[in-house]
CSV table of C-alpha atoms in Angstrom, one decimal:
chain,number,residue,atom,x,y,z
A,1,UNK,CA,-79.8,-18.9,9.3
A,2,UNK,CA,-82.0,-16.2,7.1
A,3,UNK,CA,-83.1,-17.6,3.9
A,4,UNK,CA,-81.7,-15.7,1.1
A,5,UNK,CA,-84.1,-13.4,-0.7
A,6,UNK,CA,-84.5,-14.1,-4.3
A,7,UNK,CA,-84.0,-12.0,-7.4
A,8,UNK,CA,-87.4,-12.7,-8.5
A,9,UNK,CA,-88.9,-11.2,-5.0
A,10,UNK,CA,-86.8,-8.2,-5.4
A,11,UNK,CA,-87.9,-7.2,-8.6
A,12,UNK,CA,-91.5,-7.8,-7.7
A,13,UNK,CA,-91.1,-5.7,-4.8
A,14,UNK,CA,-89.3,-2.9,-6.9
A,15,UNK,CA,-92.2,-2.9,-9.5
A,16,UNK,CA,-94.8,-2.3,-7.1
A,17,UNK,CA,-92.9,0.9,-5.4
A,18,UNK,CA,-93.0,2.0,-9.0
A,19,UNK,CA,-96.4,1.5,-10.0
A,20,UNK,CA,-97.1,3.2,-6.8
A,21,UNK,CA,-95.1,6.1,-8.1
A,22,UNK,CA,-96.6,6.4,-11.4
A,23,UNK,CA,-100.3,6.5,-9.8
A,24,UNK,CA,-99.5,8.8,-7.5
A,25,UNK,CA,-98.2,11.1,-10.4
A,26,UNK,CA,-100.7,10.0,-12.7
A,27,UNK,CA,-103.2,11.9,-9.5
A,28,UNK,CA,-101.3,14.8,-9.3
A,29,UNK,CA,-101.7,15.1,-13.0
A,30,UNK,CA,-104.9,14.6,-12.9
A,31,UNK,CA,-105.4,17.1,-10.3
A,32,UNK,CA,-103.6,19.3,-12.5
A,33,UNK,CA,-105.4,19.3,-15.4
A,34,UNK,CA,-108.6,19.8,-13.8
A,35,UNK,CA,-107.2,22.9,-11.8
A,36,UNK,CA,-105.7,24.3,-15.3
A,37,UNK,CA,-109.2,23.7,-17.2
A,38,UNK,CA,-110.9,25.6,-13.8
A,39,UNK,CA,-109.2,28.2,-14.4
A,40,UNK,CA,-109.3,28.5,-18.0
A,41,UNK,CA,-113.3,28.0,-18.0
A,42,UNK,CA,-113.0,31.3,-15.4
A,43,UNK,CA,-111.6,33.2,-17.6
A,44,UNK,CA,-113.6,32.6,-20.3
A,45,UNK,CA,-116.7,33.3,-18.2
A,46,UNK,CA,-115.5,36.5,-17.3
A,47,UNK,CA,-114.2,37.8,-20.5
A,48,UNK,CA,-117.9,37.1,-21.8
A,49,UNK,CA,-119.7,39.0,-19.0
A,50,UNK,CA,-121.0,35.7,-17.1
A,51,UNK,CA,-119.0,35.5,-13.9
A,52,UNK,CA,-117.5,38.6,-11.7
A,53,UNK,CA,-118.5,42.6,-12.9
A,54,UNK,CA,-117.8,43.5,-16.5
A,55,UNK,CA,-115.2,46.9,-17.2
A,56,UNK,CA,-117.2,47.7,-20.3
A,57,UNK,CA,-120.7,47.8,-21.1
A,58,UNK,CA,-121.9,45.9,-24.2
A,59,UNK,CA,-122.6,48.1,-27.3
A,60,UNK,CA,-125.8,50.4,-26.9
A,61,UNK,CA,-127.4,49.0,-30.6
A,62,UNK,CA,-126.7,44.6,-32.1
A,63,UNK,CA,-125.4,46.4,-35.7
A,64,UNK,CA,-122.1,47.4,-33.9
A,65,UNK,CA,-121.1,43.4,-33.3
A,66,UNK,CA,-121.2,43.1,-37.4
A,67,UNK,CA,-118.2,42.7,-39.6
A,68,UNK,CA,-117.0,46.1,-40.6
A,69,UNK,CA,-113.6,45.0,-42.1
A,70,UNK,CA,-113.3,45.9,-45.8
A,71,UNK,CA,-110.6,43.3,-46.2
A,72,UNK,CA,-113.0,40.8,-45.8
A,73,UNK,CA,-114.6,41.6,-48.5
A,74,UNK,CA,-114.3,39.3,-52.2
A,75,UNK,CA,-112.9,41.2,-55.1
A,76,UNK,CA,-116.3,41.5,-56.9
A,77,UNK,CA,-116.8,44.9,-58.6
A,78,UNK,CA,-119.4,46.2,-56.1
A,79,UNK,CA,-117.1,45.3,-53.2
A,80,UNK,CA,-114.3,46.7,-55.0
A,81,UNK,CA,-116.2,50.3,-54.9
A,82,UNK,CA,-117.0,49.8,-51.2
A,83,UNK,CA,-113.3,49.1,-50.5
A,84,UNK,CA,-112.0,52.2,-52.9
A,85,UNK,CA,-115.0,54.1,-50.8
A,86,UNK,CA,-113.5,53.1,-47.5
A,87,UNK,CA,-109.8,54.0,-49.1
A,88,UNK,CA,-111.4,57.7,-50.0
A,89,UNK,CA,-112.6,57.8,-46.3
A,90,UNK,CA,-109.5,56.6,-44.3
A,91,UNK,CA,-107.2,58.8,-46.6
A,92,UNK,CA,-109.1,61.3,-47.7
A,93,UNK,CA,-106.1,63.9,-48.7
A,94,UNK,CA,-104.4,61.3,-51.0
A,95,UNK,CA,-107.9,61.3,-53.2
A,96,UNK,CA,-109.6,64.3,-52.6
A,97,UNK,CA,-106.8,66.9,-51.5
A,98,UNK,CA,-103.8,68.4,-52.0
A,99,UNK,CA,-101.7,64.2,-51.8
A,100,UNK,CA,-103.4,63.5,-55.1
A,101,UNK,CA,-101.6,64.6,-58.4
A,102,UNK,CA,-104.8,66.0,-60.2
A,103,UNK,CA,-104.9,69.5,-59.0
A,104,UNK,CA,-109.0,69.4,-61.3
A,105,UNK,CA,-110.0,66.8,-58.2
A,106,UNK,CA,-108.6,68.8,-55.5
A,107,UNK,CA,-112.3,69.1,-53.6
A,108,UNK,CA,-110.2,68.9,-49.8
A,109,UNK,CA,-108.2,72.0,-48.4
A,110,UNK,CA,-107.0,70.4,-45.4
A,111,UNK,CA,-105.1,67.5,-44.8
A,112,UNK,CA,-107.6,65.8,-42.2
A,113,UNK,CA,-109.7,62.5,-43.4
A,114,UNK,CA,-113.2,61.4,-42.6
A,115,UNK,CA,-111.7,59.4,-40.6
A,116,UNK,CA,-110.2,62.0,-38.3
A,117,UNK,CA,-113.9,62.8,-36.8
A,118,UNK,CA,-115.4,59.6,-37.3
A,119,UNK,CA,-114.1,57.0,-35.8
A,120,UNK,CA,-113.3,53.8,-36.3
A,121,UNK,CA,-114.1,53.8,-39.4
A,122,UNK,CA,-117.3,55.2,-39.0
A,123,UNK,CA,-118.7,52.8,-36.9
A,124,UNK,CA,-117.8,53.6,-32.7
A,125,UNK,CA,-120.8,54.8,-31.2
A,126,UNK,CA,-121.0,58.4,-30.4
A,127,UNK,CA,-118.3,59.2,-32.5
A,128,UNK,CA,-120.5,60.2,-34.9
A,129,UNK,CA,-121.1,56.8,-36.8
A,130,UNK,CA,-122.0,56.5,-40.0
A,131,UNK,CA,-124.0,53.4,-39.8
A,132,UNK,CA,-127.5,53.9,-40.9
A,133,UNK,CA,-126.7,57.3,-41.9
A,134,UNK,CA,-127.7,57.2,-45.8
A,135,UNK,CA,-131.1,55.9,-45.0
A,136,UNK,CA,-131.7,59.0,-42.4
A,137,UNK,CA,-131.8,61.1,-46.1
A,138,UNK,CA,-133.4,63.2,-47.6
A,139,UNK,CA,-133.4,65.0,-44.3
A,140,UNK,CA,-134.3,68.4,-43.3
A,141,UNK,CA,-131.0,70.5,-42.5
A,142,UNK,CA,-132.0,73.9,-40.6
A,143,UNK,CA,-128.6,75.3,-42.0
A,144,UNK,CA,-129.9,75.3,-45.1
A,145,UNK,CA,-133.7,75.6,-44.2
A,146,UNK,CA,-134.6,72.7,-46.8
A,147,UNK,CA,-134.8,68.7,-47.2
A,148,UNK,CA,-130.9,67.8,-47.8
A,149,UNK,CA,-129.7,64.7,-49.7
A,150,UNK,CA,-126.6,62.9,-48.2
A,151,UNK,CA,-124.7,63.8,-51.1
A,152,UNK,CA,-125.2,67.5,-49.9
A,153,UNK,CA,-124.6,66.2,-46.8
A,154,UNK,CA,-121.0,65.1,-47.8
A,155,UNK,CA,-119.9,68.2,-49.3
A,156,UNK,CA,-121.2,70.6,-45.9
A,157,UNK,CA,-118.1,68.4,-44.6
A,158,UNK,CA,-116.0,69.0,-48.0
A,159,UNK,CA,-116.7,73.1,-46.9
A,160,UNK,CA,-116.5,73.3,-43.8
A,161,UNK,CA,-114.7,70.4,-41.8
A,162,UNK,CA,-112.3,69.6,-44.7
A,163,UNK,CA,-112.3,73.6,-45.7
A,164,UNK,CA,-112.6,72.8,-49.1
A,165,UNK,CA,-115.6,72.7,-52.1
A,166,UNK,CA,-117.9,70.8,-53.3
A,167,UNK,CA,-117.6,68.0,-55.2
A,168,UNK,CA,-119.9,67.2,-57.9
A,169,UNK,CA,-122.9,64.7,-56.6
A,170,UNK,CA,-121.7,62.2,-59.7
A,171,UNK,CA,-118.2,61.8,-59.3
A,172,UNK,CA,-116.4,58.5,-58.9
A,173,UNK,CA,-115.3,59.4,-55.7
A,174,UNK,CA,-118.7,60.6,-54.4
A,175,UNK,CA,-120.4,57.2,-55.3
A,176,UNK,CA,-117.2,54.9,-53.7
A,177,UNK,CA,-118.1,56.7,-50.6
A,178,UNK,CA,-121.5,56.5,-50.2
A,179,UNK,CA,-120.9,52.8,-51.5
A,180,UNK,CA,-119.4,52.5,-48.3
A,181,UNK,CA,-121.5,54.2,-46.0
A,182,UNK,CA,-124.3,52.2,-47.9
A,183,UNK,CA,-122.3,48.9,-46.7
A,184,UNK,CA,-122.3,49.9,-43.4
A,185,UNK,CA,-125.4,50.3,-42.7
A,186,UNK,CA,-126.9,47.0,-44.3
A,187,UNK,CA,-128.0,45.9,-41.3
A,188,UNK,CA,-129.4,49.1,-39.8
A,189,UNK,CA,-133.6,49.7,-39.7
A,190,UNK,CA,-135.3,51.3,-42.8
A,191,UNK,CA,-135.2,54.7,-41.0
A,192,UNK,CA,-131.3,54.2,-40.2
A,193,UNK,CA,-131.6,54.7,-36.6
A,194,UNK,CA,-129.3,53.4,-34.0
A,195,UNK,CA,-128.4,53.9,-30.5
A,196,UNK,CA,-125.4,55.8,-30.4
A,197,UNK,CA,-125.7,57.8,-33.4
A,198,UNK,CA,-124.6,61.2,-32.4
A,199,UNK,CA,-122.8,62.1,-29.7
A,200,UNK,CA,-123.2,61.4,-26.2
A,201,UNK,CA,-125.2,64.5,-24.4
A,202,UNK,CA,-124.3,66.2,-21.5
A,203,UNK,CA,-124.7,68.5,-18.7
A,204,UNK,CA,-123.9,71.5,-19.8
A,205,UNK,CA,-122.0,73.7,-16.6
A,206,UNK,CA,-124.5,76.5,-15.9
A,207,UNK,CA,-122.0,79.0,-16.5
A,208,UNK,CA,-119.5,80.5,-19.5
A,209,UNK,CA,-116.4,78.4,-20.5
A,210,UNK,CA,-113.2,78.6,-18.3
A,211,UNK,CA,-110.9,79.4,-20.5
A,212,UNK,CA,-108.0,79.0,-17.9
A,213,UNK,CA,-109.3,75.7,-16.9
A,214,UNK,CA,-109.5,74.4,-20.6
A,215,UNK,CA,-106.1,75.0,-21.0
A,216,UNK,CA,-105.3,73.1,-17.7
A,217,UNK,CA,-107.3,70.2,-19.1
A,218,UNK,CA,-105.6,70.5,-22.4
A,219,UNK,CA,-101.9,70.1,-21.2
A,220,UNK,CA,-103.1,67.4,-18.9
A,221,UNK,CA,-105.0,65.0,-21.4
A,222,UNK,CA,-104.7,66.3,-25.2
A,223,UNK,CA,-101.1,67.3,-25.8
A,224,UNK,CA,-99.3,64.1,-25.4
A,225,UNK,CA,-101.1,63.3,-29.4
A,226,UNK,CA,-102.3,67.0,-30.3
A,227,UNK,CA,-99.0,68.6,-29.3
A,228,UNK,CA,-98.5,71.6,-27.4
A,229,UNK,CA,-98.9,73.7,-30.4
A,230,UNK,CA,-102.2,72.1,-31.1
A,231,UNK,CA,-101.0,70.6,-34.9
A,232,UNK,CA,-101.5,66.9,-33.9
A,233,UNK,CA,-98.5,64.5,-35.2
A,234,UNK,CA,-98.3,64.0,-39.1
A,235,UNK,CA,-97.1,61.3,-40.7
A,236,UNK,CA,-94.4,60.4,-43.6
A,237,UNK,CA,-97.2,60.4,-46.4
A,238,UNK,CA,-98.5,63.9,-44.6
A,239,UNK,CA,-101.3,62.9,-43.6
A,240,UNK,CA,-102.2,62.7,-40.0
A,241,UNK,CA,-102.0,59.9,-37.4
A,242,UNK,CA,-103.6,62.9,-35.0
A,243,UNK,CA,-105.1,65.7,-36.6
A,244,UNK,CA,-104.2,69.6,-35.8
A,245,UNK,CA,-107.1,71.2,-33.4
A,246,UNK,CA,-106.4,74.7,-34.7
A,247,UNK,CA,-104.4,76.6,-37.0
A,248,UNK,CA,-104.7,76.5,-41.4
A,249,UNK,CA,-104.9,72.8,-41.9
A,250,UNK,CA,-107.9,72.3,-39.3
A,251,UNK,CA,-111.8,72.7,-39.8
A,252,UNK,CA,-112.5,75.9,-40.5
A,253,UNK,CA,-114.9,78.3,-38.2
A,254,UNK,CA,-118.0,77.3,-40.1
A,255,UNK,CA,-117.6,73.5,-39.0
A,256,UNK,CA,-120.5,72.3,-36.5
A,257,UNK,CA,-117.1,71.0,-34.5
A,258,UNK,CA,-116.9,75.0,-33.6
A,259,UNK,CA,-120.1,75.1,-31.4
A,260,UNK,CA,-118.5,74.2,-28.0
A,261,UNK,CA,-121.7,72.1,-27.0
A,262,UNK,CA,-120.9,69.7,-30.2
A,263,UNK,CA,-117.5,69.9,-29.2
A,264,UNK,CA,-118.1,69.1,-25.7
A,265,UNK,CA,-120.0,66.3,-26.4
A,266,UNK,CA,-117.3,64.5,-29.0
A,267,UNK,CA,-114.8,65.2,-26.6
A,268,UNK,CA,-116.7,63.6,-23.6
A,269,UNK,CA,-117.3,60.4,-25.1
A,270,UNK,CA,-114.0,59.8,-27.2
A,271,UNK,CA,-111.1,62.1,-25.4
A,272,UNK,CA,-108.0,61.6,-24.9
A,273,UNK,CA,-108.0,59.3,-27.4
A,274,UNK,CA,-109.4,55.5,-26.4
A,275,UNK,CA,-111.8,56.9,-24.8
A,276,UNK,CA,-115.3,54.9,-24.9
A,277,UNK,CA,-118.9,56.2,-24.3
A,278,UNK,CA,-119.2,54.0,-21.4
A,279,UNK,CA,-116.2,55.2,-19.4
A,280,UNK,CA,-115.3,58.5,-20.3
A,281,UNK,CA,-111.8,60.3,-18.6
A,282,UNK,CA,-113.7,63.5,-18.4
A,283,UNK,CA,-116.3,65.5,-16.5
A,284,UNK,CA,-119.0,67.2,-18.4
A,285,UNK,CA,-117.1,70.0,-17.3
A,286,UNK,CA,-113.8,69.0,-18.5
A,287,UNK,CA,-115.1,68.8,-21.8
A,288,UNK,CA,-117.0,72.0,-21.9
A,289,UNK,CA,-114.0,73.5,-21.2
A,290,UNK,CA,-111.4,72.2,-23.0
A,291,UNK,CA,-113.6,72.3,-26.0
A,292,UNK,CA,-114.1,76.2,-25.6
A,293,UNK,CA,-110.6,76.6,-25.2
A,294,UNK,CA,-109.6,75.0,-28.4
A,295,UNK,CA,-112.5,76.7,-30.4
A,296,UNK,CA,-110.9,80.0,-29.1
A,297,UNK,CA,-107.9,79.5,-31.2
A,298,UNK,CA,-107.5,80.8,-35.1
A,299,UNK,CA,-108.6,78.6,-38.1
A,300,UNK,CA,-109.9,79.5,-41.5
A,301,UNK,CA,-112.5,81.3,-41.9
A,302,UNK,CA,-116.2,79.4,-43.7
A,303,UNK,CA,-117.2,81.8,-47.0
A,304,UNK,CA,-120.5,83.0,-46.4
A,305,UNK,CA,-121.4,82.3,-43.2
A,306,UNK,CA,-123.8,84.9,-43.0
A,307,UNK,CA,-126.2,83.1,-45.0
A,308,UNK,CA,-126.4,79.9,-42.9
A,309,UNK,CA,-129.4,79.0,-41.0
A,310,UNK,CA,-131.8,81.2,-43.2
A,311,UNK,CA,-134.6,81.1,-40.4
A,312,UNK,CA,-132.5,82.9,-38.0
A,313,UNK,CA,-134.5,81.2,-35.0
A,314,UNK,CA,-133.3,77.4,-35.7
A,315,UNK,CA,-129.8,78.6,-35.4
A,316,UNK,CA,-128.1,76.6,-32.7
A,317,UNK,CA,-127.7,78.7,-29.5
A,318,UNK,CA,-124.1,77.6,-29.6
A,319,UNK,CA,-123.1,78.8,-33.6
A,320,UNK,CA,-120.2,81.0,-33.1
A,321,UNK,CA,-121.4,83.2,-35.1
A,322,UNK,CA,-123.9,86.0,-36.3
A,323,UNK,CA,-126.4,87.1,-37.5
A,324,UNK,CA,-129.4,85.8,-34.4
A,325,UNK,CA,-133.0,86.5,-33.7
A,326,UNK,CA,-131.5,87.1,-30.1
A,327,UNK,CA,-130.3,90.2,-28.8
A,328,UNK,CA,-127.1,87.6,-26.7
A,329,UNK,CA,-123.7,89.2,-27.7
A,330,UNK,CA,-121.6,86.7,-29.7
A,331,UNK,CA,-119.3,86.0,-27.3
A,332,UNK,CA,-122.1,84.8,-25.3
A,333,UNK,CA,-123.2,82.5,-28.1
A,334,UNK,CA,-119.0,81.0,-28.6
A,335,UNK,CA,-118.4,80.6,-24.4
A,336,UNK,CA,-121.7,80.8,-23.0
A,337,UNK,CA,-123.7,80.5,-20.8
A,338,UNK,CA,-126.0,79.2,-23.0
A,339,UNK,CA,-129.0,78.6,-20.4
A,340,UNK,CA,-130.1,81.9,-21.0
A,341,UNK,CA,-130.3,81.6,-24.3
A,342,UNK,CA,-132.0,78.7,-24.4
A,343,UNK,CA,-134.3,80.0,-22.0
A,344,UNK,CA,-135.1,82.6,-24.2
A,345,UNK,CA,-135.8,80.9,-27.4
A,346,UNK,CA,-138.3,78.5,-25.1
A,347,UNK,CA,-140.5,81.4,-23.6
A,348,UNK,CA,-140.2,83.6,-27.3
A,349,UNK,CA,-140.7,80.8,-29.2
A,350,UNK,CA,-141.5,77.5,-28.0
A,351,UNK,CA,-138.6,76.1,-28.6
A,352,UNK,CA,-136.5,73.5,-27.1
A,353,UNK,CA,-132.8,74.6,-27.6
A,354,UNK,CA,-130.1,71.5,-26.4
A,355,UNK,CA,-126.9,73.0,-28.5
């Protein structure tokens, strides 16, 4: 006869078929966890750069990793003018234009901002930044034919790009902004230069502008913000969120945005709209294009323009307009090709022509 199992051997047995359990989860677990903190330390080395291939290419110049947020800022009274500076430059048309209730500091005509053409707030590379920009003056401006201060500076933009008029050189709203710009470049070299400043430079198609093709490229990449019509998408305030390419309340046809090679090259490195210098949607062709098709289309006309670039021969080969030193019909100098012309200011003159 089998001798009868005791309670106490039971429950021994029983606790040892559970400890087994529990170390076998406990391993699991364990097993787990490490997989889980493999996979995290993966993706951390490859969102900074040091494990597979990157998508985007670090910034060209070190001052575009710094702070550039306003809001960061204290509330002391020299931050408070770099923030009202910043306000004047993200919205320009509520301060400077026709948004602002004091028709005597009405210096804008259009309803674009500062922001519209630089980007970022000044600071993505070859978007024309701003960063270093106020230590780059005084600087000689062929336009004029003379050593230009940035103040200057700010109101060729007030003329031409906002369509507007100058605003005095000691107005409130004249030092906020270059408060701003100022801020900006605090951590640029003495002589302001970056990598990046600009625009990115391209190939320029050996041939004149397609207008046909330019519109292609248009409806295909620029309408779905710009708008069939070219007026860009307002906003409640009426301001813009994207700004009209054409019409009254664009730059008008003394901008530098009106020489397709400038165009071109803005286009290239920011267009359609996300766009980053190191991986732009379109070809250099694309963008010569589609920039002389927009540039083709009716603005306001620039007062005056005759008297621009008083030594005739520093006029860029791509200024849409007379008077040149060159016998090249204007239509050359607005669609190209501008090879010839550039070939003739280098044999004539000794010059090296690139817009």
């Amino acid at each position: 006869m089998e001798e009868p199992i005791h309670p106490e051997e039971l429950s021994s047995d029983k606790n040892i078929a559970i400890a087994r359990q529990i170390k076998k989860l406990c391993v699991q677990l364990g097993v787990c966890v490490i997989l889980m903190l493999g996979l995290a330390f993966t993706v951390v080395l490859v969102a900074f750069g040091d494990f597979g291939s990157k998508e985007y290419a670090a910034f060209p110049d070190g001052v575009y990793y710094l702070d550039y947020n306003v809001y960061n800022l204290s509330n002391s009274a020299k931050n408070q003018k770099i923030k009202e500076g910043f306000e004047v430059f993200r919205n320009t048309p509520q301060h400077l234009g026709s948004k602002q209730g004091d028709s005597t500091q009405m210096y804008a005509g259009n309803n674009l901002a500062c922001a519209s053409c630089h980007l970022n707030g000044g600071t993505k590379p070859y978007a024309a930044p701003l960063i270093g920009v106020v230590k780059r003056f005084p600087q000689y401006r062929g336009r004029e034919d003379k050593m230009g201060t940035i103040e200057e500076r700010i109101n060729g933009c007030m003329e031409r790009s906002m369509n507007g008029k100058v605003m005095p050189e000691d107005s409130e709203k004249m030092k906020s902004l270059l408060a701003y710009m100022e801020w900006l470049g605090r951590a640029a070299p003495s002589n302001g230069k970056i990598e990046g400043q600009g625009f990115l430079t391209i190939e320029i198609p050996d041939r004149a502008v397609d207008l046909q093709h330019g519109e292609q490229v248009f409806v295909k990449n620029c309408v779905e913000c710009h708008g069939a019509d070219g007026q860009g998408e307002s906003q409640a305030d009426g301001t813009y969120l994207y700004p009209p390419l054409w019409g009254n309340d664009s730059y008008n046809n003394g901008a530098g945005m009106t020489r397709v090679i400038t165009a071109a090259q803005f286009i290239k490195g920011n267009m359609p709209y996300g766009t980053t210098f190191d991986n732009p949607v379109l070809t250099d062709e694309e963008a010569y294009d589609v920039a002389g098709y927009i540039n083709q289309k009716l603005r306001p006309t620039k007062p005056n323009r005759e008297v621009d670039f008083p030594d005739l021969v520093k006029k860029p080969v791509s200024t849409p307009y007379g008077p040149y030193s060159d016998n090249f019909s204007e239509e050359q100098h607005q669609l190209g090709p501008f090879q010839p012309i550039m070939k003739y200011y280098k044999d004539e003159f000794d010059m090296v022509k690139t817009k």
